[in-house]
Every structure is written in structure tokens, then in C-alpha cells.
Amino acid sequence: MPRIPCEGLRTRASPRRESSEITEEAPGAGFFRSLPPLPLPPNNWSFPGDDHPPEQHDCLKFCLFSHEMAQDTLDTSLNFEFWLNKAVAWGQATTLESQQDVCLHLPQLQKFLQQIYETLKHMDFHTAIQRFPLIGQLLGRLCWNPFVIGYDENQKILMWCLCCLYCSEPWNTIELEVNIWIRSLLCHLLSSSKLGLNEVGTVSQALGYTSPDYYPKLLKNMVLSLANELRVNHLNGFSIGKTIPDKQIKAMSLLCIPLLTLPDILPLLEALLTYQGDESKEILCSEFLEGVNESFLQKKIALSESAVLSLWLRHLPSLEKATLHLFENLISRHRNASPEEMECFIKDSLLPQAACHPSIFRIVDEIFWNALLETNGTSEVLTVIQVFTRCFVQAFQKNNDQLKFPLKSYFPYTSPSLIMVLLQNPKDLPRGLWCQHLNHISEILKKIVEDQSTQSCRSLFEHWFLFIHFGEWADIAAEELLMLRAESPATLLWLLAFYYNPHDQNQQRTQTMVDAAEAHGHIMKLFGRTPLSVKDLQDVTDTRHPRIQRLIRHLLLNFLLLSPDGYKIAQEFIITQTDEIASELLNLIARITYRWNRLGVETQRPAKLAKDLLQELQCYTMKSEFL
Amino acid sequence: MEVLLEQLERFAEVLAVSRTRHASSWGRVAVRRSLCWARYLRHVHGRFRLRGPVRAALEGRLRRLRLRPAPLGGDAAPAAPCPESGPPLSFEGLGCGEQLLALGLLENASLPSPALHELLQRLRPEGPAEPSEEGLGNRLAELARRRAASQLLRPLLGSGPAQPDPVLRRTEAELLLLRLRQEAEAEPGAEALLLDRLWQQLPQPRWLAVVAEALLLPPAPGPRGAACAPDEDDPGSPSDLGPAPAAPLLAWLLSRPAPLAALCRLLPAPLLASLAGRHADLAEACLDLLWDWAGHLHFDLTKGAWVGSDPEGLTWERLRDCFRCFCQAPAPLSLQARIALDSCRARDGGFEAPGLSVWTDLEREERSDDFSKITYLGLNLRF
């Protein structure tokens, strides 16, 4: 928590002087200045004098007081001093500087007020005043600052604090005066009669409406009017000339910061987000853009897809934060989420929809690329990329009529023919043609890899990364290999070998292929073995081929799910593996069941068994983690 | 049902008393009970707000309470409107009865400290009232937040206190139309009585600005349709006004000579032309009035200008401004105004010389080049 000394207080005019300046002005000299005088608590409560700036004395007194308190008290007290300084400096937030400063501090202020309330609620009036002699100064000032009142739950906490301080049975003049002051401050905070908006009441009250009736309607009309003005201005920007200068639009975005989570102002937020100035530089406050993004990620506001797209297009840090937020959700917070659940999270994030704009896709993809490299391609990250791509393709196919972006703009460094074959949805292809399609993919990739001597290493990895996006075809290749449906197993094995070992050089790849073929042959022999034991499976994985372990596990897992005998010992085999390998296998099963569900094989026996196995293993893992 | 109506009536009384000096006798128990009552009626409102005979019965009883002229008797506070007791309870008011009660008590300096303390305890999250999410404190805080939002956004609308605020007018106009519809639904003809009362009660320029705004509000697209999605929580939202929401207001205006005359006399000429352009019946009535007023002008040879016989009547400048705006409005209003000018001029003899017929001079003004240079702000420019 930031702490600053009292200089700010000492250089500012006394609040009473501010108040008198306000009252001396002609009515209507400015909306904020036209507010009634700032009410302060009774003098003998907060110790201010009329003839000198009270804060100097109070701060000194307060500092002496705070030295006597315990450490936690000291902390709160110093924070108290900081926030009182701030409240004095802000006034009613009439200047741009003070408005920016208020907006910057609002989240911290709310935390502080919450702390104060937590302390006050256990105290009676006298203890509270001993502990916080200037509490009235602070609350009084904050209650007059519309930025503070408008922000999130500030108005509620201020109300609670004032309620705590009210004396049930006042015994002396001070308590009576304090009660009167609290009542008037609460009236100011909650009621509409002294707002500078008095004229609102005349007609509405004559019609029998009250403030809870007309304030929501008034606000709604204000918001719609401003949003409409922005839209008209935006259109005029291309023809006649604008009526709202960019500076005012920036001020508008600043004023919206405290109100971001208020549902009523959503149309204005969206109009601001989709508004483009004529200059290349950003005209909206960066704090506003950050705030909107944060509120959206925390699900405090529900923005339209177009508004989110505008936000991420105009503010790169927000897009990066949104992508990392999604990753964090999928990898850490919802670690055991199934691909179906992942799909919901991903779609809900609106990132796949926004990624239909190539600029956004490329940045999200770059983050995926880094995640893949940094995690050494763990199964979870592979699954996230695969599911995200699936969601993106759905959104792309749905929106492409309007957007008209060529596929090449999403994957500029890869072969267009490879993109086209990988984009093929297996569901739209008869099952009998899957192997043929896989051969086609394999041939294209092989050609690229073999030609890579003339290309950069990055190009090879770009193609591999593209293949990772559509990793479903690698999963199908493994399944086809086990079901003996492949006319040319070597082609499919090559595909899998490339999937898991993209960095192999020529000779290494030849060796990988030999090892993979041997392992595949070994696994296929297991179909005939009875009884089948875990030891037989371990023999396959404990082979001499450390470089293709993941490929072998992928094939072996398909064997476990597709062979009746394999299924019986699948659980036993998986739980004997290390945590890392078990997690990889679980992830593979989840991906396989997800694919089977979508392809409509869920009613078939292997799909049911795989689903049961997944559930049992997840229960087992959870129990082991718990123990 | 009768029990419910009785309870409703009692609550309306309690609410009215809470805003008067009679609340000085309230203690903790009275506050607790009244809030409990308000909560019960909020549930009633939530249950029956989507029309139905129960809502009609409740609205009917509230209407009767509003129209009741005298206090209930004895020292009891009146349920009928009086300056001290604030606006009378409406059906929508039942939905936020707790807030109204709390605000009334809070603003009432007569309420003793223990009673107010009881109320304030109920605004806190640990308070003995409902679970915090649905609590009274939350609803009041929400209101405070919206008010702060209005405060923050209002300077952006470019209107200061010296300038009329179109958004404010629009809101009031929507509320007016909403209330008119509710009154008409409750009892045919009630809306005219309400308008008569408002005409007498409110300051004329302000009231006329709201009436003009209401007559200019775009109609909703379909029956009970809306420019935007109807508010589920708010069945009486302005977007739910229906296809011709201003019809009762227009009918009232056309049938009441005094408000119509005030409208023609006081409304800025361009605004009057917009209204006449929107409503053909109103255009006809306005032209009739202008024709009538023009008949009271005579040419003062000493001043060389048209002057009115009645010092409070219509001036030549006003007549000229109105005809200018009418003639320059889109058809058919411009056509209607020109035909009126031509026929009146012909009836006066069709002379070309100035000072003989007010219609000739109006037409000359309209034709002259200088005429088009006048700013359209209703300023009294002399040639």
C-alpha cells in the first residue's frame, strides 16, 4: 500500500474554504461546483478549527496517537493518513489530474474502506473516534466525490461505515451533532433531494414517481444519448466533420472508469470501444481499456463480440492478458477439465471468435507457440491448442462470409494445400477415406520436410506447429494403425513420428521410423496374447527406444482402449506409471473420448469403456492427490 | 383479496406518515414492522406485476387513495398527496417500497435516534434483515451508484443548469407517457384528469417542454413493441409504451384551449413547427390559433409596425417566426401553411402594399431574401 507524508495536506486549502468558494458562485457555474457546501462533521468531533487549516494539527495529533498503537494499527493508521491526504487533494474531482488520480486509486481505496469497516463494525462510537479521530473528515469528503461513490461497492461500504458510527441513544451534544451529521451525509449519499439534479424531481414527482423510478431511466437515457452521439460523430468523421473533439472522448473514457461494472452503462462502453479517432494514436484512456478488459475477464461485464474485438485490436496488452488468462484457467485452475469443458471455457472467452481477425489470431498463436516451446510440448498444451483451433475453425466458418479473410492470412508461413487438407473435418469424410486423407497429409508434410534443406528451420517448425493445431489427425492416425486399416502403415507412422519428433534430421528420422515400426509390430502382437499382463505392456514401453516413448505410449493407449483384453488391465497399467506419464495418458484418453463423442461413436463399446476408464482414473488421481 | 387491499391501504398510510412529523412517535418496533410490511408488498408486486386482475385491483385501490381528498380522520396523517408526505404510492412504488420507506425515514428529521438506528442497522450486511444479496442496503447503494453515474455523465451531455437538458426532458416525457397509459388502462378518461391536474400544478414553460418532448418521442415499432428489448424487471418501461403512446396527450391538448394556446405562444417556433409537422391535427389547430391571433393585430402607422391590442397577446414577431418555421418545414406542413397564407391574403383583398393586410406582409417577409437569413432561434429581429 503506498504511503506518503502529509505535505499534500499542508499545501491544500482548508475544506471549509473550498466550501465557501462553492457557495459564493452563481448557481449553475458548473455542475460539480454547483453542489452544496461540503459538510464536515461537528468541530469537536474531528477537531478542525475554522480559522486555520485543521489538518496540520490533526495529522500531528494523529501521528502521536498512532505511535502508541500496535503494529497493525500503525499500518492502518498510516494508510488512513494517506487516504485522507488523497481525499483532500481530490476534492470533488473537478480537474482532469485529480480525476485520473482517483481512478488510479479506486481499487486500493475500496480495499482500505473495507478494512476500515471491518474494524469499525466491532467498535462503539467512542472507541471508533479514539482509534480514527479523523474518520468523519475522510468519510465526509469521500461521500462527496462522485468517482468514489460510482465505483464498484464503495458507496455501500461508506454507507456501512456511517451506519456503524450512528449513536443509538445519544447522551451528549457531540453525539447528537454527530448523529445529525451522519443523517445528512447519508441523505446526501442515498437520496436525490440535494443533488444538483433537483429539477429532475419536479415533473416526475408530480407524476407520482420517486427516485428509484427515475434514476435508472435517466441514466439509461443519458447512456443511450452519449452512445448515439458517439456513433453519429464516428460516421461524421468520414464526411462532414466531427462535433466531439478527441479530447472529450478521452475524458468520457476516463469518467467511465469507476462505472465499468454498472450494467446500465454498457451501451456507452461498447460505443467507446468501437469508436475510432482520426489519428493513429489511441484516444481512449489506457486505464479505461485495462479496466474494461479486467472487468470482462472477471465476468463482471458482458460485452458483445464486436466490442471485445475492438478492445483487443486497439489494446495489445489486453489481448495478451486475455490469452494468458485463458491459459491459466485451462492449465492451472481447471486442470482436470475435459476437452468438452475446455471448449466451453474457450468459447466463453470470445478469443476464438475474435481470432477470426487475423491480427488477433496471429498474436494468440504466438502465445501458444511460446507455451509449446516453454513446456516442451506437454500433452495439456497440445490439447489446449487442438481444442482452441477447433473452436476457431467453427467461428471462422460461421463468420467468414462477413469477414472475407483468406486462410493464408492466419498461417502466412505454411503451405496453403496443407492448411486445406488439415482443415478437413473427419466428420464430413466417410470413415473409409480417413486413411487416404492421412496419407495425403503425410505426403505433403514429407515433401516439405524433405525440401527443408532449401528452407529455414523456422519454416519446418511452422508446418509442424500447423499440424499440432489439427492434432486430431495424429490421433486418428494412431487409431487407424491399431485397427490395421492403414494400407501403408509406414506413411501413418511417419506422420506420428513427425508429430512427436519434428526436429529429427534425415538419419535420425530413418532410425525413428525403424524403431516406431518395431514398436508398432510389438504392440500388434499383443492382440493375440492371452492372458495379457501389465508386464507385457511394460515390455513395450521399456524398450530400447527412449526417443519415441511418447509415440509408443500413444499407440499403446489406443491398443488398451480398442482391445478387450487391453481394457481389462488398462487401469492397472496406467496407475503404475509416473505421475507425469499417467497425466499424459489421461489427457490422451480425454482427447480420444472427446473425438469419439463428436464423431458419433459414443454409443459403441470402446467409447463407453473409455469414458468409464477415464472417470475411474480421475477418481483415483483425485484420491491419491488428496492422500 | 379484500385483506390484501386493506394491507395495501395501510401501507400507503404508513409510507405517508413516515415522511411527516408524526414519525416522531416511531420506535424500533415501528421501523421493523413497517419494513416488514414493505418487504411483503414487494413480494406482492413481484408476483402480480405482469398484469392480471390482482394488479388491476391493486392499482385501482391506489388510484382511489391518490384521489381521496381529505385525511383519513382524527390525527392520522393523510394518505392523499400533501406536500409533507411526498408523492403518493404507485404500483411501481410497491416494488421499491422498502427503499421509499427508508429514504422517507432517513430524510425525516422528526424520527427519533433509536428508530433511525434500527433502520441503519438493517442497511449493514450483518443486519438482521434479509440475506445481504437481496438486502435493502444493496438496493439503496445501487441507487446511490446510479445517481453518481448520472452526476459523472451529465457534464458530457453538454448541458449546464442554464441550458435545457434534452435527456432530462426525454426521461420525464417517457415517464409522463407511461403514467398516462397506466391511468388510461385503470380507468378510461383518468389520463385527462391527470393532465388537467399537472397543467394547473406545474410551471408552464417546463411543463410545455415535457409535453413537446413527449409528442415528439418516436413511436415503438410494434404493439407493445420496443426500440430496445423490453425490460423484464420493469414491465412499465418506456419502451413498452406501445405504437401510439402520445395519442391521449394529443387528444387532451386539442380539447383544452388554454394549454394549446400556451403551447403556441410559448414554445420556440422551430419546436412548434416540428410538433405540427409530426401531428397533422395539431398543425391544423395551431394554424387556426395563429389565424385567430393575427386578426387581433393592427398596423400602427406611427410605429410603422403591426401591434397587438392585447399586451399579453401574440406579437407580430412571434406570428412571423411561427409562419416562417411552418413554411420552411417539410411538406405537408409547409404546403398547409402557404395555402393558409394565400387564402387569408386573398380574403383580405390580395393587396400588394405593405401595412394593409397582415397576411400580405407575412407573405412578403416569407418571400424576401432577408427572411431566410434570420436565425431560427425564435429571436425577435426587426427589419
XYZ file of C-alpha atoms in Angstrom, chain B residues 102-348:
247
model
C -36.050 4.011 4.183
C -35.422 7.220 2.243
C -38.517 8.822 3.752
C -37.399 7.951 7.272
C -33.821 8.977 6.617
C -34.868 12.396 5.359
C -37.331 12.882 8.178
C -35.628 14.832 10.956
C -38.553 14.059 13.300
C -37.625 10.394 13.509
C -36.071 9.623 16.915
C -32.493 8.328 17.100
C -33.330 4.758 18.250
C -35.758 4.354 15.352
C -33.227 5.618 12.820
C -30.566 3.432 14.432
C -32.834 0.453 13.874
C -33.136 1.370 10.197
C -29.389 1.896 9.779
C -28.620 -1.472 11.340
C -30.704 -3.010 8.581
C -28.584 -1.394 5.898
C -25.466 -3.229 7.074
C -24.530 -6.672 5.751
C -24.660 -8.130 9.229
C -28.035 -6.527 9.785
C -30.997 -8.555 10.950
C -32.816 -8.104 7.631
C -32.806 -10.393 4.614
C -29.723 -12.140 3.196
C -27.300 -9.458 2.066
C -27.584 -10.077 -1.675
C -31.200 -9.093 -1.692
C -30.880 -6.600 1.141
C -32.225 -3.119 1.440
C -28.694 -1.723 1.848
C -27.698 -3.154 -1.524
C -30.673 -1.622 -3.258
C -30.048 1.780 -1.727
C -26.364 1.577 -2.587
C -27.287 0.698 -6.154
C -29.449 3.789 -6.313
C -26.569 5.892 -4.953
C -24.274 4.404 -7.570
C -26.671 5.222 -10.374
C -27.066 8.725 -9.081
C -23.274 9.137 -9.011
C -23.148 7.770 -12.552
C -25.706 10.363 -13.663
C -23.616 13.037 -11.985
C -20.479 11.885 -13.753
C -22.038 11.556 -17.176
C -24.201 14.663 -17.139
C -21.407 17.171 -17.935
C -20.625 15.099 -21.023
C -24.051 15.806 -22.446
C -23.016 19.401 -22.924
C -25.900 20.886 -20.995
C -25.424 23.010 -17.940
C -28.052 24.148 -15.473
C -28.661 27.241 -17.630
C -29.385 25.123 -20.664
C -32.364 22.854 -21.053
C -31.303 19.251 -20.723
C -32.755 17.128 -23.524
C -32.036 13.871 -21.730
C -33.871 15.047 -18.657
C -36.834 16.123 -20.774
C -36.838 12.853 -22.590
C -36.891 10.900 -19.341
C -39.713 13.000 -17.983
C -41.599 12.684 -21.261
C -41.271 8.900 -21.140
C -42.457 8.836 -17.557
C -45.399 11.050 -18.498
C -46.479 8.749 -21.322
C -46.025 5.742 -19.098
C -48.223 7.212 -16.405
C -50.857 8.232 -18.988
C -51.028 4.694 -20.305
C -51.377 3.296 -16.801
C -54.095 5.771 -15.952
C -55.975 5.051 -19.168
C -55.776 1.320 -18.550
C -57.001 1.695 -14.992
C -59.962 3.879 -15.908
C -60.820 5.452 -19.273
C -60.688 9.228 -19.006
C -58.424 9.230 -15.947
C -55.463 10.331 -18.052
C -57.239 13.592 -18.980
C -57.913 14.322 -15.307
C -54.240 13.737 -14.528
C -53.190 16.092 -17.336
C -55.603 18.746 -16.071
C -54.051 18.454 -12.620
C -50.493 18.654 -13.951
C -51.398 21.664 -16.105
C -52.507 23.515 -13.004
C -49.714 22.253 -10.765
C -46.517 22.646 -12.813
C -44.747 25.766 -14.108
C -45.895 26.343 -17.684
C -42.648 26.599 -19.681
C -41.223 23.494 -18.053
C -44.419 21.522 -18.411
C -44.784 22.534 -22.072
C -41.221 21.442 -22.825
C -42.036 17.988 -21.418
C -45.296 17.822 -23.362
C -43.485 18.771 -26.574
C -40.824 16.143 -25.941
C -43.494 13.521 -25.286
C -45.280 14.398 -28.532
C -42.005 14.072 -30.421
C -40.934 10.714 -28.966
C -40.682 8.150 -31.738
C -43.420 5.529 -31.541
C -42.388 1.995 -30.655
C -42.246 -0.352 -33.673
C -44.977 -2.816 -32.807
C -47.842 -3.352 -30.428
C -46.198 -3.253 -27.024
C -43.046 -3.271 -29.087
C -39.870 -1.569 -28.190
C -36.962 0.250 -29.712
C -34.852 -1.914 -27.499
C -35.604 -5.147 -25.714
C -38.312 -4.715 -23.083
C -37.129 -4.713 -19.544
C -38.094 -7.935 -17.848
C -37.862 -6.431 -14.427
C -39.713 -3.364 -15.451
C -42.943 -4.092 -17.272
C -43.730 -0.402 -17.306
C -40.586 0.695 -19.095
C -40.941 3.480 -21.672
C -40.005 1.014 -24.376
C -43.231 -0.766 -23.535
C -45.428 2.192 -24.361
C -46.999 0.777 -27.481
C -47.361 2.107 -31.022
C -49.121 5.437 -30.395
C -48.153 6.435 -26.872
C -48.763 10.149 -27.357
C -52.358 9.797 -28.619
C -54.044 10.526 -25.250
C -51.780 13.527 -24.690
C -52.546 14.908 -28.138
C -56.273 14.356 -27.669
C -56.148 16.213 -24.362
C -54.170 19.090 -25.836
C -56.575 19.506 -28.748
C -59.545 19.526 -26.422
C -58.139 22.103 -23.965
C -57.892 25.650 -25.421
C -55.724 27.117 -22.643
C -52.838 24.604 -22.801
C -52.957 24.645 -26.602
C -52.760 28.427 -26.648
C -49.863 28.377 -24.194
C -48.082 25.841 -26.367
C -48.481 28.064 -29.455
C -47.447 31.159 -27.583
C -44.505 29.913 -25.538
C -42.847 27.044 -27.349
C -39.861 28.032 -29.524
C -41.139 28.386 -33.098
C -38.899 25.674 -34.635
C -40.031 23.227 -31.966
C -43.662 24.139 -32.560
C -43.124 23.524 -36.276
C -41.589 20.107 -35.528
C -44.633 19.206 -33.438
C -47.027 20.431 -36.100
C -45.047 18.528 -38.709
C -45.438 15.331 -36.708
C -49.129 15.689 -35.864
C -51.438 16.947 -38.623
C -54.324 17.623 -36.195
C -52.076 19.787 -34.105
C -50.859 21.658 -37.200
C -54.438 22.499 -38.088
C -55.237 23.649 -34.553
C -52.090 25.786 -34.406
C -52.829 27.430 -37.768
C -56.360 28.179 -36.590
C -54.985 29.814 -33.454
C -52.406 31.820 -35.386
C -55.130 32.941 -37.780
C -57.254 34.000 -34.855
C -54.382 35.883 -33.216
C -53.419 37.568 -36.471
C -56.925 39.032 -36.549
C -56.125 40.913 -33.334
C -53.123 42.723 -34.816
C -53.437 46.138 -36.376
C -50.952 48.286 -38.240
C -49.702 51.189 -36.133
C -48.943 53.953 -38.591
C -46.859 55.903 -36.110
C -44.582 52.965 -35.447
C -44.855 51.528 -38.930
C -45.380 48.077 -37.473
C -48.074 45.543 -36.630
C -49.039 45.651 -32.969
C -51.435 43.673 -30.816
C -54.399 45.142 -28.998
C -53.813 42.842 -26.020
C -50.469 43.498 -24.285
C -50.292 39.816 -23.308
C -51.432 38.602 -26.719
C -49.418 37.446 -29.679
C -46.824 39.778 -31.192
C -46.186 40.304 -34.864
C -42.687 38.883 -34.411
C -43.991 35.693 -32.888
C -46.534 35.306 -35.692
C -43.828 35.875 -38.281
C -41.451 33.386 -36.675
C -44.128 30.734 -36.459
C -45.164 31.143 -40.106
C -41.555 31.233 -41.199
C -40.811 27.909 -39.474
C -44.071 26.376 -40.683
C -43.414 27.412 -44.295
C -39.893 26.058 -44.212
C -40.850 22.767 -42.570
C -41.087 19.645 -44.725
C -44.357 19.006 -46.617
C -47.227 18.728 -45.979
C -46.905 21.322 -43.173
C -45.185 23.898 -45.413
C -47.873 23.443 -48.038
C -50.616 23.752 -45.450
C -49.059 26.981 -44.086
C -48.620 28.533 -47.548
C -52.182 27.704 -48.548
C -53.403 29.319 -45.323
C -51.317 32.427 -46.024
C -52.518 32.664 -49.632
C -56.176 32.181 -48.840
C -56.112 34.697 -45.951
C -54.320 37.232 -48.128
C -56.836 36.733 -50.931
C -59.675 37.129 -48.475
C -58.187 40.459 -47.334
